[in-house]
Amino acid sequence: MIDKVTETDSKLTLHIVLQANLMNTESNSLSDISAVANLELAGSAGSPNNPTPAFSPLYQQIKTLILQSLQAGEWKPSAAIPSEMDLAVRYKVSQGTVRKAIDELAAENLLVRRQGKGTFVATHAEQQVQYRFLRLFPDSGDLQGEGPAQRQIIDCKRVRASSDIAKALAVRQGESVLQVRRVLSFASTPTILEDLWLPGAPFKGLTAERLRAYHGPMYALFETEFGVRMVRAEEKIRAVLPDADQCVLLKTSARTPLLSVERTAYTYNDAPMELRRGLYVTDTHYYRNALN
Amino acid sequence: MIDKVTETDSKLTLHIVLQANLMNTESNSLSDISAVANLELAGSAGSPNNPTPAFSPLYQQIKTLILQSLQAGEWKPSAAIPSEMDLAVRYKVSQGTVRKAIDELAAENLLVRRQGKGTFVATHAEQQVQYRFLRLFPDSGDLQGEGPAQRQIIDCKRVRASSDIAKALAVRQGESVLQVRRVLSFASTPTILEDLWLPGAPFKGLTAERLRAYHGPMYALFETEFGVRMVRAEEKIRAVLPDADQCVLLKTSARTPLLSVERTAYTYNDAPMELRRGLYVTDTHYYRNALN
DNA sequence: CAGTGGTCTAGACCACCAA
DNA sequence: TGGTGGTCTAGACCACTGC
């Protein structure tokens, strides 16, 4: 009765367990199911060529299932997911197990819990801080904006991926990608110059006009218009000097050192969906980082 | 019987609850205590002049108590704290409540859980990565060290705190502070120049000789020799050009932009204990940051 | 083998929110 | 008032470690 699952899915051990739970509609004493399932899992079940069967607790499996629903778009950004009780019934586990799965997803900023209201799919729009991934702050005060940033789209064109761009975006070299250049200004002072590259397929139809027309974070546009959710990112930071073009756009001198911030942003499953090279003017702003 | 506590402590509601628990040595049915306590807490107890009684769940109170024991040195760095069961008995709560308190402390890197062994006080020594707060990595590969860093203590002297140093360390201006300058080299290439300031009182007796004699992270020395544990830090990053002295020490040109990393490190209770100004050479290394 | 942290459950009650 | 997430408990069993 579980043939279909074990045949089509690579993570068979996990799904065997869950299917076992799902099959047992009412017959057994439910409290014993998970114990049996874990034995199966740690023991002989699963692929015999794997020396470490990679024991995975139930809540991790639930987490994976929720993640799949998120990725498949079953629940849209900013919408509420089913309540813990509903999910517990659906997955045939206790509420506490669902809770632990959701706890981890909330810690990873994929879900947002709101007491009394429900659990919601995180989004880059409607966020308290305008730019979730931007770490640049003004020297005076910790307000993210001295007023909102002024955005200026310089360019948006299709180009063929160079080898490093292709590698960063996990596409083939020479494949068509989108290249965008923009400037962010604070208090009318150009402060950030960004070049960014996006894989062509998911962002088909993106133009400078649409970028200019949209008000709000660019990642919010990616979510709502293209269904691409940036989930996490990594940045590599260096100190550099600008070239001639960059000087003009940032209205700065060629001898002013700038922060080079190269960001790779990922969607679900660690799939890279954006490469962004930023130049930050750091005479009136600084890059803030918290170490724990 | 709880007068002493309510008089001397500002967070009275919290301690009333805990005292109530601690007083109840054996008499009542223990399972009802916490429920009662929470009613007291959310209801009329506590300070009447506080409009929002600041409801604090039990596990947060336990967390605070554990934190106090850590701060008081009841459990030394790298030593094991009592088991969850022992703590549950001690605080008269369930194991699950202690567990949740420890979970949060582990998430903040104050404790480290090791299955089958126990829960241990986190330390800067004996860590997998040599430097817990250092975010600089070589371009090639993700090995933190191309071999370990070579450390060179340039200077260690007492100075009077300037206004900005005093402010950062929360001491009075003109008060005596320690100033250290050192260079870190990777593969014989000077890469990091650091100036750091420490409050005089906690670090009385620190000399260049002791710094040179100690092998291992400086924060580990602070822990073992001075009982000061750095718990978290914040960094402000800019791009700058070096001055003449810095050029010499880093063997770089005055036109090479460098990363300026100003770090404030905190011990318990958000008390600042170190100000560190670093200059990073970023032609063969980069500063890495993860955004979630 | 005993002791530790890790998982899972079931049930109770609380705080918060919206209708 | 009902539904949601948040807290707390008690008890069972599992995985890991070291004697």
Coordinates of C-alpha atoms (C1' of nucleotides) in Angstrom, one line a residue:
Chain A
M1 CA 0.0 0.0 0.0
I2 CA 3.0 2.3 0.1
D3 CA 4.5 1.2 -3.2
K4 CA 3.7 4.3 -5.0
V5 CA 5.5 6.4 -2.5
T6 CA 8.6 4.3 -2.2
E7 CA 8.9 4.0 -5.9
T8 CA 8.7 7.7 -6.8
D9 CA 10.5 9.3 -3.9
S10 CA 14.1 9.2 -3.1
K11 CA 13.7 9.8 0.6
L12 CA 11.9 6.6 1.1
T13 CA 12.5 6.0 4.8
L14 CA 10.9 9.2 5.7
H15 CA 7.8 8.7 3.7
I16 CA 7.3 5.2 4.7
V17 CA 7.0 6.4 8.2
L18 CA 4.6 9.1 7.3
Q19 CA 2.5 6.9 5.1
A20 CA 2.4 4.4 7.9
N21 CA 1.0 7.1 10.1
L22 CA -1.4 8.3 7.4
M23 CA -2.7 4.9 6.7
N24 CA -3.5 4.1 10.3
T25 CA -6.8 6.0 10.4
E26 CA -8.3 4.7 13.5
S27 CA -7.4 1.1 14.1
N28 CA -4.4 1.0 16.5
S29 CA -3.6 2.8 19.7
L30 CA -2.2 5.9 18.0
S31 CA 0.4 6.7 20.7
D32 CA 2.5 3.7 19.7
I33 CA 2.7 4.4 16.0
S34 CA 5.6 6.8 16.1
A35 CA 7.7 4.5 18.3
V36 CA 7.3 1.7 15.8
A37 CA 8.0 4.1 13.0
N38 CA 11.2 5.2 14.5
L39 CA 12.4 1.7 15.0
E40 CA 11.7 1.0 11.3
L41 CA 13.6 4.0 10.4
A42 CA 16.7 3.5 12.5
G43 CA 16.7 -0.2 11.7
S44 CA 16.5 -2.2 8.6
A45 CA 14.1 -0.2 6.5
G46 CA 15.3 2.3 3.9
S47 CA 18.2 1.8 1.5
P48 CA 20.5 -1.0 2.5
N49 CA 23.5 0.6 0.9
N50 CA 23.4 3.5 3.3
P51 CA 25.6 2.6 6.3
T52 CA 24.2 5.5 8.4
P53 CA 20.4 5.4 7.9
A54 CA 20.3 9.0 8.9
F55 CA 17.8 8.9 11.6
S56 CA 15.3 11.7 11.2
P57 CA 12.9 12.7 13.9
L58 CA 9.2 13.0 13.1
Y59 CA 9.1 16.7 13.4
Q60 CA 11.9 17.0 10.8
Q61 CA 9.8 15.0 8.4
I62 CA 6.8 17.3 9.1
K63 CA 9.1 20.2 8.6
T64 CA 10.1 18.9 5.2
L65 CA 6.4 18.3 4.3
I66 CA 5.5 21.9 5.3
L67 CA 8.5 23.1 3.3
Q68 CA 7.3 21.3 0.2
S69 CA 3.8 22.8 0.5
L70 CA 5.4 26.2 0.8
Q71 CA 7.6 25.6 -2.2
A72 CA 4.7 24.2 -4.2
G73 CA 2.8 27.4 -3.5
E74 CA 0.0 25.7 -1.6
W75 CA 0.1 28.6 0.8
K76 CA 0.9 32.0 -0.7
P77 CA 3.2 34.6 0.9
S78 CA 1.5 36.6 3.7
A79 CA -1.4 34.1 3.9
A80 CA -2.1 32.0 6.9
I81 CA -1.2 28.3 6.9
P82 CA -3.6 25.8 8.6
S83 CA -3.6 25.9 12.4
E84 CA -1.4 23.6 14.4
M85 CA -4.3 21.4 15.2
D86 CA -5.4 21.0 11.6
L87 CA -1.9 20.2 10.6
A88 CA -1.6 17.7 13.4
V89 CA -4.7 15.9 12.1
R90 CA -3.5 16.1 8.5
Y91 CA -0.1 14.6 9.3
K92 CA -1.5 12.2 12.0
V93 CA 0.9 13.4 14.6
S94 CA 0.5 15.3 17.9
Q95 CA 0.1 19.1 18.0
G96 CA 3.5 19.3 19.8
T97 CA 5.3 17.7 17.0
V98 CA 3.8 20.1 14.4
R99 CA 4.7 22.9 16.8
K100 CA 8.3 21.9 16.9
A101 CA 8.5 21.8 13.1
I102 CA 6.9 25.2 12.8
D103 CA 9.2 26.5 15.5
E104 CA 12.2 25.8 13.3
L105 CA 10.6 27.2 10.2
A106 CA 9.8 30.4 12.2
A107 CA 13.4 30.5 13.4
E108 CA 14.5 30.4 9.8
N109 CA 12.2 33.3 8.9
L110 CA 10.1 31.2 6.6
L111 CA 7.0 31.4 8.7
V112 CA 5.8 34.1 11.2
R113 CA 3.7 33.2 14.2
R114 CA 1.1 35.6 15.5
Q115 CA -0.4 34.7 18.8
G116 CA -4.2 34.5 18.6
K117 CA -4.2 34.9 14.8
G118 CA -2.3 32.1 13.3
T119 CA 0.9 31.2 11.5
F120 CA 1.7 33.1 8.3
V121 CA 4.0 32.6 5.3
A122 CA 6.8 35.2 5.6
T123 CA 7.1 37.8 2.9
H124 CA 9.4 40.6 1.9
A125 CA 6.5 42.9 1.5
E126 CA 4.6 44.3 4.5
Q127 CA 7.7 44.0 6.6
Q128 CA 8.6 46.2 9.5
V129 CA 12.0 47.0 8.1
Q130 CA 11.8 48.0 4.5
Y131 CA 14.8 46.0 3.4
R132 CA 15.2 42.7 5.1
F133 CA 18.7 41.9 3.8
L134 CA 20.1 45.4 3.8
R135 CA 22.6 45.9 6.6
L136 CA 23.6 49.5 5.9
F137 CA 22.6 52.1 8.5
P138 CA 23.2 55.8 8.9
D139 CA 25.7 57.0 11.4
S140 CA 23.2 59.2 13.2
G141 CA 20.4 57.2 14.8
D142 CA 19.4 53.7 13.9
L143 CA 16.5 54.6 11.6
Q144 CA 16.9 52.6 8.5
G145 CA 15.8 55.5 6.4
E146 CA 16.1 59.2 6.7
G147 CA 12.9 59.0 4.9
P148 CA 12.6 56.1 2.4
A149 CA 15.4 55.5 -0.1
Q150 CA 15.1 57.0 -3.5
R151 CA 15.5 54.4 -6.1
Q152 CA 16.8 54.9 -9.6
I153 CA 16.8 52.1 -12.2
I154 CA 19.7 52.7 -14.5
D155 CA 19.4 49.7 -16.7
C156 CA 17.7 46.4 -17.2
K157 CA 18.8 44.2 -20.0
R158 CA 19.4 40.6 -21.2
V159 CA 22.9 39.4 -21.4
R160 CA 24.7 36.1 -21.8
A161 CA 26.0 34.7 -18.5
S162 CA 29.8 35.0 -18.1
S163 CA 31.4 32.1 -16.4
D164 CA 31.4 33.5 -12.9
I165 CA 27.8 34.7 -13.2
A166 CA 26.7 31.4 -14.5
K167 CA 28.5 29.6 -11.7
A168 CA 26.9 31.8 -9.1
L169 CA 23.4 31.3 -10.5
A170 CA 23.9 27.6 -11.3
V171 CA 23.0 28.1 -15.0
R172 CA 25.1 27.2 -18.1
Q173 CA 27.6 29.7 -19.3
G174 CA 26.3 31.8 -22.1
E175 CA 22.7 31.3 -21.0
S176 CA 20.5 34.4 -21.1
V177 CA 20.3 36.2 -17.8
L178 CA 18.9 39.6 -16.7
Q179 CA 21.2 42.3 -15.6
V180 CA 19.9 45.2 -13.6
R181 CA 21.8 48.3 -12.4
R182 CA 20.3 50.7 -9.9
V183 CA 21.2 53.4 -7.5
L184 CA 19.8 54.0 -4.0
S185 CA 20.0 57.4 -2.5
F186 CA 19.4 58.5 1.1
A187 CA 18.5 62.2 1.6
S188 CA 19.3 62.8 -2.0
T189 CA 22.8 61.4 -1.6
P190 CA 23.7 58.5 -3.8
T191 CA 24.8 55.8 -1.4
I192 CA 24.4 52.4 -3.0
L193 CA 25.1 51.3 -6.5
E194 CA 24.0 47.8 -7.3
D195 CA 24.4 45.5 -10.3
L196 CA 22.4 42.4 -10.1
W197 CA 21.9 39.3 -12.2
L198 CA 18.8 37.0 -12.3
P199 CA 18.3 33.8 -14.2
G200 CA 16.4 34.4 -17.4
A201 CA 13.7 31.7 -17.1
P202 CA 12.1 32.5 -13.8
F203 CA 12.1 36.2 -14.4
K204 CA 10.9 36.2 -18.0
G205 CA 9.1 39.5 -18.6
L206 CA 11.0 41.6 -16.1
T207 CA 11.7 45.1 -17.6
A208 CA 13.1 48.4 -16.3
E209 CA 9.5 49.8 -16.6
R210 CA 8.1 47.2 -14.3
L211 CA 10.9 47.8 -11.8
R212 CA 10.3 51.5 -11.9
A213 CA 6.5 51.1 -11.6
Y214 CA 6.8 48.9 -8.5
H215 CA 6.9 50.6 -5.1
G216 CA 8.4 48.5 -2.4
P217 CA 11.3 46.2 -2.0
M218 CA 12.5 44.5 -5.1
Y219 CA 12.3 41.1 -3.4
A220 CA 8.6 41.8 -2.8
L221 CA 8.2 42.3 -6.5
F222 CA 10.0 39.0 -7.2
E223 CA 7.5 37.3 -4.8
T224 CA 4.3 38.7 -6.1
E225 CA 5.1 39.0 -9.8
F226 CA 7.3 36.0 -10.4
G227 CA 6.7 33.7 -7.5
V228 CA 10.3 33.7 -6.4
R229 CA 10.9 33.9 -2.7
M230 CA 14.4 34.8 -1.5
V231 CA 14.8 32.8 1.7
R232 CA 18.4 33.5 2.7
A233 CA 21.5 35.1 1.4
E234 CA 25.3 35.2 1.8
E235 CA 27.5 38.2 1.4
K236 CA 31.2 38.6 0.8
I237 CA 32.5 42.0 1.8
R238 CA 35.7 43.8 0.7
A239 CA 37.1 47.3 0.5
V240 CA 37.6 48.6 -3.1
L241 CA 38.1 51.7 -5.2
P242 CA 35.4 52.5 -7.8
D243 CA 36.0 52.7 -11.5
A244 CA 35.1 55.7 -13.6
D245 CA 31.5 54.7 -14.3
Q246 CA 30.9 54.0 -10.6
C247 CA 32.3 57.3 -9.6
V248 CA 29.9 59.2 -11.8
L249 CA 26.8 57.3 -10.6
L250 CA 27.7 57.6 -6.9
K251 CA 29.0 61.2 -7.4
T252 CA 32.2 60.2 -5.5
S253 CA 35.9 60.5 -6.2
A254 CA 38.1 57.7 -7.5
R255 CA 40.1 57.8 -4.4
T256 CA 37.2 57.2 -2.0
P257 CA 37.2 53.6 -0.7
L258 CA 33.9 51.8 -0.9
L259 CA 32.4 48.7 0.5
S260 CA 32.0 46.0 -2.1
V261 CA 29.2 43.7 -1.1
E262 CA 28.7 40.6 -3.2
R263 CA 25.4 38.9 -2.3
T264 CA 24.1 35.5 -3.5
A265 CA 20.4 35.1 -2.6
Y266 CA 18.8 31.7 -2.4
T267 CA 15.2 30.5 -2.7
Y268 CA 14.0 27.1 -1.3
N269 CA 16.4 24.1 -1.5
D270 CA 19.4 26.4 -1.5
A271 CA 18.8 27.2 -5.2
P272 CA 20.6 30.5 -6.1
M273 CA 18.3 33.0 -7.7
E274 CA 20.2 36.2 -7.6
L275 CA 23.7 37.5 -7.7
R276 CA 24.1 41.1 -6.6
R277 CA 27.2 43.3 -6.5
G278 CA 26.8 46.4 -4.4
L279 CA 29.0 49.3 -3.8
Y280 CA 28.3 51.1 -0.5
V281 CA 29.5 54.6 0.3
T282 CA 30.5 54.4 4.0
D283 CA 31.3 58.0 5.0
T284 CA 27.8 58.6 6.5
H285 CA 26.6 55.1 6.7
Y286 CA 28.1 51.8 8.0
Y287 CA 27.4 48.1 7.5
R288 CA 26.2 46.6 10.8
N289 CA 26.6 43.0 11.8
A290 CA 25.7 41.2 15.0
L291 CA 27.9 38.3 16.2
N292 CA 26.5 35.6 18.4
Chain B
M1 CA 8.0 35.3 53.7
I2 CA 8.7 37.0 50.4
D3 CA 9.1 40.5 51.8
K4 CA 12.9 40.5 51.3
V5 CA 12.6 39.7 47.6
T6 CA 9.8 42.1 46.8
E7 CA 11.6 44.9 48.5
T8 CA 15.0 44.6 46.9
D9 CA 14.3 43.4 43.4
S10 CA 12.7 45.4 40.7
K11 CA 11.3 42.4 38.8
L12 CA 9.2 41.4 41.7
T13 CA 6.5 39.5 39.9
L14 CA 9.0 37.1 38.6
H15 CA 10.6 36.4 41.9
I16 CA 7.4 36.1 43.8
V17 CA 6.5 33.3 41.5
L18 CA 9.8 31.5 41.9
Q19 CA 9.9 32.0 45.6
A20 CA 6.5 30.6 45.9
N21 CA 7.8 27.5 44.0
L22 CA 10.9 27.3 46.1
M23 CA 9.0 27.6 49.3
N24 CA 6.7 24.8 48.5
T25 CA 9.0 22.1 49.5
E26 CA 6.7 19.2 49.7
S27 CA 3.3 20.2 51.0
N28 CA 0.9 20.7 48.0
S29 CA 0.3 18.8 44.9
L30 CA 3.2 20.1 42.9
S31 CA 1.5 19.9 39.6
D32 CA -0.8 22.8 40.4
I33 CA 1.8 25.2 41.6
S34 CA 2.8 26.7 38.3
A35 CA -0.8 27.2 37.3
V36 CA -1.5 29.1 40.4
A37 CA 1.7 31.1 40.0
N38 CA 0.8 32.2 36.6
L39 CA -2.6 33.4 37.8
E40 CA -0.9 35.4 40.5
L41 CA 1.4 36.8 37.9
A42 CA -1.0 37.9 35.3
G43 CA -3.5 39.0 37.8
S44 CA -3.4 41.4 40.8
A45 CA 0.0 40.4 42.2
G46 CA 3.1 42.5 41.5
S47 CA 3.5 46.2 41.3
P48 CA 0.2 48.1 40.9
N49 CA 1.8 51.0 39.2
N50 CA 2.8 48.9 36.3
P51 CA 0.0 49.0 33.7
T52 CA 1.4 46.1 31.7
P53 CA 2.5 43.6 34.3
A54 CA 4.9 42.1 31.8
F55 CA 3.8 38.5 31.9
S56 CA 6.9 36.3 31.9
P57 CA 6.5 32.6 31.4
L58 CA 8.1 30.2 33.8
Y59 CA 10.8 29.1 31.5
Q60 CA 11.9 32.7 31.0
Q61 CA 12.3 32.9 34.8
I62 CA 14.3 29.7 34.9
K63 CA 16.4 31.1 32.1
T64 CA 17.1 34.2 34.1
L65 CA 18.1 32.1 37.1
I66 CA 20.5 29.9 35.0
L67 CA 21.9 33.1 33.6
Q68 CA 22.6 34.4 37.1
S69 CA 24.3 31.2 38.0
L70 CA 26.5 31.5 34.9
Q71 CA 27.3 35.1 35.6
A72 CA 28.1 34.3 39.3
G73 CA 30.5 31.7 38.2
E74 CA 28.7 28.8 39.8
W75 CA 29.5 26.8 36.7
K76 CA 32.8 27.5 35.0
P77 CA 33.4 27.7 31.2
S78 CA 33.6 24.3 29.6
A79 CA 32.2 22.6 32.7
A80 CA 28.9 20.7 32.7
I81 CA 25.9 22.2 34.4
P82 CA 23.5 20.0 36.3
S83 CA 21.3 17.7 34.3
E84 CA 17.8 18.8 33.2
M85 CA 16.3 16.5 35.8
D86 CA 18.4 18.0 38.6
L87 CA 17.6 21.5 37.6
A88 CA 13.9 20.6 37.4
V89 CA 14.1 19.4 41.0
R90 CA 16.0 22.4 42.1
Y91 CA 13.6 24.9 40.5
K92 CA 10.6 22.8 41.3
V93 CA 9.4 22.8 37.7
S94 CA 9.0 20.1 35.1
Q95 CA 11.9 18.9 33.0
G96 CA 10.2 20.3 29.9
T97 CA 10.3 23.8 31.3
V98 CA 14.0 23.6 32.1
R99 CA 14.5 22.2 28.7
K100 CA 12.9 25.2 27.0
A101 CA 15.0 27.6 29.1
I102 CA 18.2 25.7 28.2
D103 CA 17.1 25.6 24.5
E104 CA 17.1 29.4 24.4
L105 CA 20.4 29.7 26.1
A106 CA 21.9 27.1 23.7
A107 CA 20.5 29.1 20.8
E108 CA 22.3 32.2 22.1
N109 CA 25.6 30.2 22.3
L110 CA 25.8 30.5 26.1
L111 CA 25.4 26.7 26.6
V112 CA 26.3 23.8 24.5
R113 CA 24.2 20.6 24.5
R114 CA 25.9 17.2 23.9
Q115 CA 23.6 14.3 23.7
G116 CA 24.4 11.5 26.1
K117 CA 27.0 13.7 27.9
G118 CA 25.3 16.7 29.3
T119 CA 25.0 20.5 28.9
F120 CA 28.1 22.6 29.1
V121 CA 29.0 26.2 29.5
A122 CA 30.2 27.6 26.2
T123 CA 33.8 28.8 26.0
H124 CA 36.0 30.5 23.5
A125 CA 38.7 28.0 24.1
E126 CA 38.4 24.4 22.8
Q127 CA 36.2 25.6 20.0
Q128 CA 36.0 24.0 16.6
V129 CA 36.7 27.3 14.8
Q130 CA 39.6 29.0 16.3
Y131 CA 38.1 32.5 16.4
R132 CA 34.4 32.5 17.1
F133 CA 33.9 36.2 16.2
L134 CA 36.2 36.5 13.2
R135 CA 34.4 36.6 9.9
L136 CA 37.4 36.9 7.6
F137 CA 38.0 34.0 5.3
P138 CA 40.5 33.3 2.5
D139 CA 39.3 33.5 -1.1
S140 CA 40.5 29.9 -1.8
G141 CA 38.6 27.3 0.1
D142 CA 36.7 27.8 3.3
L143 CA 39.4 26.8 5.7
Q144 CA 39.6 29.4 8.4
G145 CA 43.4 29.1 8.5
E146 CA 46.0 28.4 5.9
G147 CA 47.6 27.0 8.9
P148 CA 47.0 28.9 12.2
A149 CA 47.4 32.7 12.2
Q150 CA 50.7 34.1 13.4
R151 CA 50.1 36.6 16.1
Q152 CA 52.3 39.5 16.9
I153 CA 51.7 41.7 19.9
I154 CA 52.9 45.2 19.0
D155 CA 52.0 47.0 22.2
C156 CA 50.0 46.8 25.4
K157 CA 49.8 49.9 27.6
R158 CA 47.6 51.8 30.0
V159 CA 46.0 55.0 28.7
R160 CA 43.3 57.3 29.8
A161 CA 40.0 56.8 28.1
S162 CA 39.2 59.3 25.4
S163 CA 35.5 60.3 25.2
D164 CA 34.6 57.8 22.5
I165 CA 36.5 55.0 24.1
A166 CA 34.9 55.8 27.5
K167 CA 31.5 55.8 26.0
A168 CA 31.9 52.5 24.2
L169 CA 33.2 50.8 27.4
A170 CA 30.8 52.5 29.7
V171 CA 33.5 54.0 31.9
R172 CA 34.2 57.5 32.9
Q173 CA 36.2 59.7 30.5
G174 CA 39.9 59.8 31.6
E175 CA 39.6 56.5 33.5
S176 CA 42.5 54.1 33.0
V177 CA 42.0 51.6 30.2
L178 CA 44.3 49.0 28.5
Q179 CA 45.2 49.5 24.9
V180 CA 46.6 46.7 22.9
R181 CA 47.8 46.6 19.3
R182 CA 48.5 43.5 17.5
V183 CA 48.9 42.1 13.9
L184 CA 47.6 38.8 12.6
S185 CA 49.3 37.2 9.6
F186 CA 48.1 34.4 7.4
A187 CA 50.8 32.5 5.5
S188 CA 53.3 35.1 6.6
T189 CA 51.2 37.9 5.1
P190 CA 50.1 40.6 7.5
T191 CA 46.3 40.7 7.1
I192 CA 44.7 42.1 10.3
L193 CA 45.8 45.0 12.4
E194 CA 43.8 45.4 15.6
D195 CA 43.7 48.1 18.2
L196 CA 41.7 47.1 21.2
W197 CA 40.7 48.8 24.5
L198 CA 39.7 47.0 27.7
P199 CA 38.4 48.5 30.9
G200 CA 41.2 48.7 33.4
A201 CA 39.6 47.2 36.5
P202 CA 38.5 43.7 35.2
F203 CA 41.8 43.3 33.3
K204 CA 44.2 44.4 36.0
G205 CA 47.5 42.6 35.5
L206 CA 47.2 42.1 31.7
T207 CA 50.6 42.7 30.0
A208 CA 52.1 42.2 26.6
E209 CA 54.1 39.3 28.1
R210 CA 51.0 37.5 29.2
L211 CA 49.4 38.1 25.8
R212 CA 52.5 36.7 24.0
A213 CA 52.8 33.7 26.4
Y214 CA 49.2 32.6 25.8
H215 CA 48.5 30.4 22.9
G216 CA 44.9 30.4 21.7
P217 CA 42.2 32.9 21.2
M218 CA 42.5 36.1 23.2
Y219 CA 38.9 35.7 24.4
A220 CA 39.9 32.4 25.9
L221 CA 42.6 34.1 27.8
F222 CA 40.1 36.7 29.0
E223 CA 37.9 33.8 30.3
T224 CA 40.5 31.7 32.0
E225 CA 42.7 34.5 33.4
F226 CA 40.3 37.3 34.1
G227 CA 36.9 35.6 34.3
V228 CA 35.4 37.8 31.6
R229 CA 33.3 35.9 29.1
M230 CA 32.5 37.7 25.8
V231 CA 29.0 36.6 25.0
R232 CA 28.1 38.6 21.9
A233 CA 29.4 41.4 19.8
E234 CA 28.4 44.0 17.2
E235 CA 30.5 45.2 14.3
K236 CA 30.4 48.4 12.3
I237 CA 32.1 48.0 9.0
R238 CA 33.4 50.7 6.6
A239 CA 35.9 51.0 3.8
V240 CA 38.9 53.2 4.6
L241 CA 42.5 54.1 3.7
P242 CA 45.3 53.3 6.1
D243 CA 47.5 56.0 7.7
A244 CA 51.3 55.8 7.6
D245 CA 51.7 53.6 10.7
Q246 CA 49.1 51.2 9.6
C247 CA 50.7 50.9 6.1
V248 CA 54.0 49.9 7.7
L249 CA 52.5 47.3 10.0
L250 CA 50.4 45.7 7.3
K251 CA 53.1 46.1 4.6
T252 CA 50.6 47.7 2.3
S253 CA 50.3 50.9 0.3
A254 CA 48.5 54.0 1.3
R255 CA 46.2 53.7 -1.7
T256 CA 45.0 50.2 -0.8
P257 CA 41.5 50.4 0.6
L258 CA 41.0 48.3 3.7
L259 CA 38.0 47.1 5.7
S260 CA 37.5 49.0 9.0
V261 CA 35.8 46.7 11.5
E262 CA 34.8 48.3 14.8
R263 CA 33.7 45.7 17.2
T264 CA 32.1 46.1 20.6
A265 CA 32.1 42.9 22.6
Y266 CA 29.7 42.4 25.5
T267 CA 29.7 40.1 28.5
Y268 CA 26.5 39.2 30.5
N269 CA 23.8 41.8 30.9
D270 CA 24.9 43.6 27.8
A271 CA 27.9 45.1 29.6
P272 CA 30.5 46.2 27.1
M273 CA 34.0 44.9 27.9
E274 CA 36.0 45.5 24.8
L275 CA 36.2 47.9 21.9
R276 CA 38.2 46.7 19.0
R277 CA 39.2 48.5 15.8
G278 CA 40.4 46.2 13.1
L279 CA 41.8 46.8 9.7
Y280 CA 41.4 43.9 7.3
V281 CA 43.3 43.5 4.1
T282 CA 40.8 42.1 1.6
D283 CA 42.7 41.3 -1.5
T284 CA 43.1 37.7 -0.6
H285 CA 40.5 37.4 2.1
Y286 CA 36.9 38.5 2.4
Y287 CA 34.4 39.2 5.3
R288 CA 31.6 36.7 5.2
N289 CA 28.2 37.3 6.5
A290 CA 25.0 35.2 6.4
L291 CA 21.6 36.8 6.1
N292 CA 18.5 35.1 7.3
Chain C
dC1 C1' 24.5 -0.8 32.1
dA2 C1' 23.1 3.8 34.0
dG3 C1' 22.7 8.5 32.9
dT4 C1' 22.2 12.2 29.7
dG5 C1' 19.9 14.8 26.2
dG6 C1' 16.2 14.1 22.3
dT7 C1' 11.6 12.9 20.7
dC8 C1' 6.7 12.2 21.0
dT9 C1' 2.3 12.3 23.1
dA10 C1' -1.9 13.8 25.6
dG11 C1' -4.2 16.9 28.2
dA12 C1' -4.8 21.1 30.7
dC13 C1' -4.9 25.9 31.0
dC14 C1' -3.5 30.7 29.6
dA15 C1' -2.9 35.0 26.6
dC16 C1' -4.3 37.1 22.6
dC17 C1' -7.3 38.3 18.8
dA18 C1' -11.5 39.0 16.1
dA19 C1' -16.1 38.7 15.3
Chain D
dT1 C1' -17.3 33.7 22.5
dG2 C1' -14.5 30.5 19.9
dG3 C1' -10.2 29.8 17.7
dT4 C1' -5.3 30.5 17.6
dG5 C1' -0.7 30.2 19.3
dG6 C1' 1.9 29.9 24.0
dT7 C1' 3.0 27.5 28.3
dC8 C1' 3.4 23.7 31.5
dT9 C1' 3.1 19.1 33.0
dA10 C1' 3.7 14.0 33.2
dG11 C1' 5.2 10.0 31.3
dA12 C1' 7.0 7.1 27.8
dC13 C1' 10.5 5.7 24.9
dC14 C1' 14.7 6.6 21.9
dA15 C1' 19.7 7.8 20.8
dC16 C1' 24.1 8.6 22.4
dT17 C1' 28.0 8.3 25.7
dG18 C1' 31.1 6.2 28.8
dC19 C1' 32.0 3.1 32.5

